[in-house]
mmCIF file of C-alpha atoms in Angstrom:
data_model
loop_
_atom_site.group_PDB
_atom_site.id
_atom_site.type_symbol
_atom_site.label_atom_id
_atom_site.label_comp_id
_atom_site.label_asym_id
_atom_site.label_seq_id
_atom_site.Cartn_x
_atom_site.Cartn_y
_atom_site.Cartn_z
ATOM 1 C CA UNK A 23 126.857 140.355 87.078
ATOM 2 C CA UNK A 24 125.087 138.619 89.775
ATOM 3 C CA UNK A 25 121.934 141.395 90.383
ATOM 4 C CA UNK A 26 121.538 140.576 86.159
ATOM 5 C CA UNK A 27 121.170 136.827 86.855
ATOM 6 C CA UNK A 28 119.040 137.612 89.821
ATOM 7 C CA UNK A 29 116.560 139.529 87.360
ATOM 8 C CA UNK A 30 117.402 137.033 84.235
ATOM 9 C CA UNK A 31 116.343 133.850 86.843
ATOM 10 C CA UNK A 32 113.841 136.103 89.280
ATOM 11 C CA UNK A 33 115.785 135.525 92.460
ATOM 12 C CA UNK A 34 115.485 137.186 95.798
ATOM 13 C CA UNK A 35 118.696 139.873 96.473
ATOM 14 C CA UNK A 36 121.482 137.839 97.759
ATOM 15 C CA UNK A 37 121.650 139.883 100.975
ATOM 16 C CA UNK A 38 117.635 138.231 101.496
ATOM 17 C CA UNK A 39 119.149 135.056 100.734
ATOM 18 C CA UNK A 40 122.003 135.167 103.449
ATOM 19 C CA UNK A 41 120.140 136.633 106.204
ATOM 20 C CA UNK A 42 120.448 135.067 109.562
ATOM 21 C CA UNK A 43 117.460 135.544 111.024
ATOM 22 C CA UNK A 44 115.562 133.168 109.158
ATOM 23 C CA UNK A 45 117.855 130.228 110.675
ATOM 24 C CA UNK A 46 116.226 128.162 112.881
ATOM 25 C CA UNK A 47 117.854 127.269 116.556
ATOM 26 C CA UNK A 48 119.135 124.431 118.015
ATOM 27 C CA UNK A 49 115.850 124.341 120.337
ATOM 28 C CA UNK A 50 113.524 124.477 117.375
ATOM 29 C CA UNK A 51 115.821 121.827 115.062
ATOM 30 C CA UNK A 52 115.266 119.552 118.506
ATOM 31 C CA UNK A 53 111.971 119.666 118.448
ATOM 32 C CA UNK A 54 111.687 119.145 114.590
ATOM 33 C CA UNK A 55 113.651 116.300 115.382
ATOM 34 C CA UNK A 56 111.900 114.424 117.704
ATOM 35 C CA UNK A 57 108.399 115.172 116.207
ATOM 36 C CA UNK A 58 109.774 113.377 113.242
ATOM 37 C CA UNK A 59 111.219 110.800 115.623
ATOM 38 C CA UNK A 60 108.102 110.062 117.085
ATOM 39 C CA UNK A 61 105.821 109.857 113.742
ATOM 40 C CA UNK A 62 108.095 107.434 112.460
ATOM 41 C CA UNK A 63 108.027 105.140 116.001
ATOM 42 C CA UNK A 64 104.352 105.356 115.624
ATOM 43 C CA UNK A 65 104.745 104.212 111.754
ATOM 44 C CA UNK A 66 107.097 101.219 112.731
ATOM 45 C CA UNK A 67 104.325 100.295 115.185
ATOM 46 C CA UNK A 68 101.609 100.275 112.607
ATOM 47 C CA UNK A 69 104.082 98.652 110.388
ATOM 48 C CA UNK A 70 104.828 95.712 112.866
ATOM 49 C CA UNK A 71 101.153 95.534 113.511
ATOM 50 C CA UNK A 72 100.672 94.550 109.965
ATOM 51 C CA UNK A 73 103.027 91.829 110.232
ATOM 52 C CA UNK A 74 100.901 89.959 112.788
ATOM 53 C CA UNK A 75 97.967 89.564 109.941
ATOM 54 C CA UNK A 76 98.327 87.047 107.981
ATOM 55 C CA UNK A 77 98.036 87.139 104.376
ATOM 56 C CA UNK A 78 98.166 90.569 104.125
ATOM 57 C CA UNK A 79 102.218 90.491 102.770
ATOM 58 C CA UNK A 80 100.689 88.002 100.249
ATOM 59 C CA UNK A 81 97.848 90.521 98.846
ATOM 60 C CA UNK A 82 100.424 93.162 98.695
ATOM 61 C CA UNK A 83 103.221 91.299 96.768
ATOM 62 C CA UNK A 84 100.383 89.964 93.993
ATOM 63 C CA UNK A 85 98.895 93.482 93.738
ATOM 64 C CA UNK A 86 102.638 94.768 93.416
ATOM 65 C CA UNK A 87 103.372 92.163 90.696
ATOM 66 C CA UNK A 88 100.233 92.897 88.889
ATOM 67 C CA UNK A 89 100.865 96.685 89.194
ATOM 68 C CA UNK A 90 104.569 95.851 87.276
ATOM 69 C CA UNK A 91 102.824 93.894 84.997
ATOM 70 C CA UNK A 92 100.309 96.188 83.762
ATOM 71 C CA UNK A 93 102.792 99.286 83.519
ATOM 72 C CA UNK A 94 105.554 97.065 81.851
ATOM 73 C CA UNK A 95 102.273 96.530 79.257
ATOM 74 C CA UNK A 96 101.831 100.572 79.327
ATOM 75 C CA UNK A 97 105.241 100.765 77.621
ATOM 76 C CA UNK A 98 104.931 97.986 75.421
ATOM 77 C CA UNK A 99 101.505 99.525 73.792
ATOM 78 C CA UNK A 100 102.898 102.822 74.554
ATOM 79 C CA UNK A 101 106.054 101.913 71.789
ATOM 80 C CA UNK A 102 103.862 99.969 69.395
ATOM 81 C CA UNK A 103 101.175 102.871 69.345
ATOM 82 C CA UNK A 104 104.185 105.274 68.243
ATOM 83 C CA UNK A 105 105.131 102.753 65.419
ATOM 84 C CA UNK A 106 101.152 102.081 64.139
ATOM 85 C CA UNK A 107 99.252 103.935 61.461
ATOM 86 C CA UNK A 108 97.498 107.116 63.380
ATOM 87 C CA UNK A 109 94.142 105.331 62.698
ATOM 88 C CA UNK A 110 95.257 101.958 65.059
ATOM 89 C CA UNK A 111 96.850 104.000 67.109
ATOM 90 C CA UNK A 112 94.077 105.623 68.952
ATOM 91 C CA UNK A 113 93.110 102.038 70.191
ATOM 92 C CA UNK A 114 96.660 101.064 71.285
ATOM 93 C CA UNK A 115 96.972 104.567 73.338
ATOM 94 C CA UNK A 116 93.290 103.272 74.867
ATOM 95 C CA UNK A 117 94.376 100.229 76.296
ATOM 96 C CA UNK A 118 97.912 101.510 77.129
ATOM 97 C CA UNK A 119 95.570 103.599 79.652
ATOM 98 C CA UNK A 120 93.602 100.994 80.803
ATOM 99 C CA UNK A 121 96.952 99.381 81.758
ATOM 100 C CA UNK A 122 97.583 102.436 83.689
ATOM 101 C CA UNK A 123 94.287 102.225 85.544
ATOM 102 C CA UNK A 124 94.945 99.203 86.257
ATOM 103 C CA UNK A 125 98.205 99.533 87.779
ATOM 104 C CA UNK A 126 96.483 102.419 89.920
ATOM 105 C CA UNK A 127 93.673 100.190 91.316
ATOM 106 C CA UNK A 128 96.349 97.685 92.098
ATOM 107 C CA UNK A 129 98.211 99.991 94.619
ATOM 108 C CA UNK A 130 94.820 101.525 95.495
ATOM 109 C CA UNK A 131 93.553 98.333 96.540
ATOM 110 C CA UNK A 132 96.883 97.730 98.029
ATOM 111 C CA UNK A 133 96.215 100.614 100.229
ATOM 112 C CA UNK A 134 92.774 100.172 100.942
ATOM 113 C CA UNK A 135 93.481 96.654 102.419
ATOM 114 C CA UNK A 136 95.497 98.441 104.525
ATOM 115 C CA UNK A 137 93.494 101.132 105.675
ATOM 116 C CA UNK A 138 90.365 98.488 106.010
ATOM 117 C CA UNK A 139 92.904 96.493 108.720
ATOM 118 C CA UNK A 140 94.065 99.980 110.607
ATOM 119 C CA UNK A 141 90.199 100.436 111.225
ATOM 120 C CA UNK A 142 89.647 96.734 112.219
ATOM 121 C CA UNK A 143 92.584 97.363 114.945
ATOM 122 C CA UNK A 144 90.669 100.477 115.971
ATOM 123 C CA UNK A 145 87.258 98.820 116.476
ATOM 124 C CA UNK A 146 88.909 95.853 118.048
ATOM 125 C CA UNK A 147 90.591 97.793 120.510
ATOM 126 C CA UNK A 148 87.760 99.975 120.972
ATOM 127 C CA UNK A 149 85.957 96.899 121.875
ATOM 128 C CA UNK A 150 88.553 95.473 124.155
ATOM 129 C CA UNK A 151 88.724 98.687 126.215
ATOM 130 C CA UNK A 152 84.490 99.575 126.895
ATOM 131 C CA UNK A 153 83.677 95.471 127.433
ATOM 132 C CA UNK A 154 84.478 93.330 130.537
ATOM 133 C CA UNK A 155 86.029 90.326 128.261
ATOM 134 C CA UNK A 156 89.221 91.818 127.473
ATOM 135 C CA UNK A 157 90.781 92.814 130.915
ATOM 136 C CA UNK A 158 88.839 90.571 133.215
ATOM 137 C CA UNK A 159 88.278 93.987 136.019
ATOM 138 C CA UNK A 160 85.138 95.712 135.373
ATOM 139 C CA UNK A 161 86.468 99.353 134.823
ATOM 140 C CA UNK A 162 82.799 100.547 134.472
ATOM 141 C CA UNK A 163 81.559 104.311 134.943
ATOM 142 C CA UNK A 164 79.099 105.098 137.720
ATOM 143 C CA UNK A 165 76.490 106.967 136.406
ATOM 144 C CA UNK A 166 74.182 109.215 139.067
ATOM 145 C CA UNK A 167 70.765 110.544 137.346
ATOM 146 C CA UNK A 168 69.477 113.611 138.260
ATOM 147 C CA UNK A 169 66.556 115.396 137.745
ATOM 148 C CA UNK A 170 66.842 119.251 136.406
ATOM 149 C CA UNK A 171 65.998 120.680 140.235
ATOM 150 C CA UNK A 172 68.288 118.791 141.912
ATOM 151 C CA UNK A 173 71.206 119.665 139.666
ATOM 152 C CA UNK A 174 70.499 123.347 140.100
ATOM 153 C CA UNK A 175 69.901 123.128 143.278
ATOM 154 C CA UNK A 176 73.882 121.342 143.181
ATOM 155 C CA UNK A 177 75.418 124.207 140.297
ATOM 156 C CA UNK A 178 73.904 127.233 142.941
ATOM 157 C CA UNK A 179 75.558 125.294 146.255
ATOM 158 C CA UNK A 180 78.585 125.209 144.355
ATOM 159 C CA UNK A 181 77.979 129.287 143.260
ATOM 160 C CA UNK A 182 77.129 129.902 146.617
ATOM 161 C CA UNK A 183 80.595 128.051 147.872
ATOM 162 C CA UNK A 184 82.555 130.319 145.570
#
């Protein structure tokens, strides 16, 4: 009975099914593990980052609200389209859509605010690190210019070392 439902549902044999070599170790479930440990720590940071900003909690909670609002309005126009003639009901299916696109833009824009102050952290800190203002030590490069004879004249002394 059981090869039957394995050709009635299209499963794999049962022996394929139980085989142990597929079954990962402990090593590899570690690892697994504390990848996953370590994207979320790095998610918690960017999460308490946001905190810091203000207003931010403020766009998201209005954008969340009008997001509810304009899919509890879906359903609304969604139930009155099915109880209109077919000839009003293409326009009630129309703006039950827009709702919906609205609703989308909301928790686009939602995520775009965020995005937009991930990349103002990353030129700020960008900033901070190649200009003197943020640490106070000059932590400057020391550039040498050469001309193209004198750095051949360096890359064959070091062949010539070799």
């Amino acid at each position: 009975m059981t090869r039957k439902l394995e050709e009635e549902f299209n499963l794999p044999p049962l022996e394929e099914v139980t085989d142990t070599e597929n079954v990962p170790t402990v090593a590899e479930t570690n690892d697994v593990i504390e990848e996953t440990q370590d994207a979320l720590s790095v998610s918690e940071k960017i999460n308490l980052a946001f905190k810091e900003i203000k207003g931010l909690e403020d766009h998201e909670g209005e954008m969340n609200d009008i997001a509810k609002k304009a899919i509890e309005s879906y359903e609304q126009l969604m139930q009155l389209g099915m109880n209109v003639s077919d000839m009003a009901a293409g326009k009630v299916f129309a703006e039950a859509s827009n709702m919906l696109k609205i609703a989308l833009d909301a928790s686009d824009a939602k995520t775009k605010a965020k995005l937009q102050q991930i990349d103002l952290m990353l030129k700020k800190a960008r900033i901070d690190k190649f200009s003197d203002k943020g640490s106070g030590e000059s932590e400057g490069v020391a550039a040498t210019v050469f001309d193209r004879n004198n750095l051949l004249k360096i890359i064959k002394g070091e062949n010539d070392k070799k």
